[in-house]
Amino acid sequence: MDADGREELSPKIRAVVLLAMGRRTEEIGPVIGVSGRTVRRWRQEPEVRADVRRVRRRLLDGAVTSVRAGSVR
């Protein structure tokens, strides 16, 4: 848990989020404390690929909702 009492995300989940946001594998490794090679290996796993697609969809849905809310004014 972090200082606010929240559970920290695992490095793999953090990698999924960063991949979904379009970050490059070489950038992700140092940010989350693993090697770029590890991130590349994770990226090839079917479960991780599915998670990246799910996170991208949620990010896109949130962006669309935000744009729609802004255009209602």
GROMACS .gro file of C-alpha atoms in nm:
model
   73
    1MET     CA    1   0.000   0.000   0.000
    2ASP     CA    2   0.110   0.355  -0.060
    3ALA     CA    3   0.107   0.644   0.188
    4ASP     CA    4  -0.262   0.710   0.118
    5GLY     CA    5  -0.361   0.352   0.199
    6ARG     CA    6  -0.418   0.253  -0.163
    7GLU     CA    7  -0.279  -0.065  -0.312
    8GLU     CA    8  -0.001  -0.008  -0.561
    9LEU     CA    9  -0.042  -0.148  -0.909
   10SER     CA   10   0.192  -0.426  -1.011
   11PRO     CA   11   0.463  -0.342  -1.264
   12LYS     CA   12   0.282  -0.554  -1.523
   13ILE     CA   13  -0.044  -0.363  -1.482
   14ARG     CA   14   0.143  -0.032  -1.495
   15ALA     CA   15   0.306  -0.153  -1.819
   16VAL     CA   16  -0.037  -0.236  -1.962
   17VAL     CA   17  -0.164   0.114  -1.889
   18LEU     CA   18   0.145   0.279  -2.037
   19LEU     CA   19   0.129   0.058  -2.347
   20ALA     CA   20  -0.237   0.148  -2.388
   21MET     CA   21  -0.140   0.514  -2.371
   22GLY     CA   22   0.103   0.462  -2.657
   23ARG     CA   23   0.429   0.474  -2.463
   24ARG     CA   24   0.723   0.289  -2.617
   25THR     CA   25   0.852  -0.031  -2.459
   26GLU     CA   26   1.197   0.121  -2.409
   27GLU     CA   27   1.043   0.407  -2.208
   28ILE     CA   28   0.822   0.186  -1.993
   29GLY     CA   29   1.085  -0.043  -1.842
   30PRO     CA   30   1.279   0.225  -1.651
   31VAL     CA   31   0.958   0.395  -1.537
   32ILE     CA   32   0.821   0.080  -1.374
   33GLY     CA   33   1.151  -0.069  -1.260
   34VAL     CA   34   1.194  -0.362  -1.499
   35SER     CA   35   1.399  -0.415  -1.812
   36GLY     CA   36   1.270  -0.323  -2.155
   37ARG     CA   37   1.316  -0.689  -2.242
   38THR     CA   38   1.067  -0.786  -1.971
   39VAL     CA   39   0.812  -0.537  -2.105
   40ARG     CA   40   0.860  -0.674  -2.460
   41ARG     CA   41   0.804  -1.028  -2.329
   42TRP     CA   42   0.490  -0.924  -2.141
   43ARG     CA   43   0.360  -0.741  -2.448
   44GLN     CA   44   0.358  -1.072  -2.638
   45GLU     CA   45   0.135  -1.248  -2.383
   46PRO     CA   46  -0.226  -1.288  -2.507
   47GLU     CA   47  -0.364  -1.180  -2.168
   48VAL     CA   48  -0.156  -0.861  -2.168
   49ARG     CA   49  -0.254  -0.784  -2.528
   50ALA     CA   50  -0.621  -0.821  -2.432
   51ASP     CA   51  -0.570  -0.600  -2.127
   52VAL     CA   52  -0.405  -0.331  -2.341
   53ARG     CA   53  -0.704  -0.335  -2.579
   54ARG     CA   54  -0.945  -0.309  -2.283
   55VAL     CA   55  -0.758  -0.015  -2.131
   56ARG     CA   56  -0.739   0.162  -2.469
   57ARG     CA   57  -1.113   0.120  -2.511
   58ARG     CA   58  -1.177   0.268  -2.166
   59LEU     CA   59  -0.943   0.559  -2.235
   60LEU     CA   60  -1.118   0.625  -2.565
   61ASP     CA   61  -1.462   0.598  -2.406
   62GLY     CA   62  -1.356   0.849  -2.141
   63ALA     CA   63  -1.223   1.089  -2.403
   64VAL     CA   64  -1.542   1.065  -2.609
   65THR     CA   65  -1.754   1.125  -2.301
   66SER     CA   66  -1.543   1.426  -2.213
   67VAL     CA   67  -1.575   1.572  -2.563
   68ARG     CA   68  -1.950   1.515  -2.563
   69ALA     CA   69  -1.987   1.681  -2.224
   70GLY     CA   70  -1.790   1.980  -2.346
   71SER     CA   71  -2.001   2.023  -2.657
   72VAL     CA   72  -2.330   2.025  -2.466
   73ARG     CA   73  -2.268   2.370  -2.321
   0.00000   0.00000   0.00000
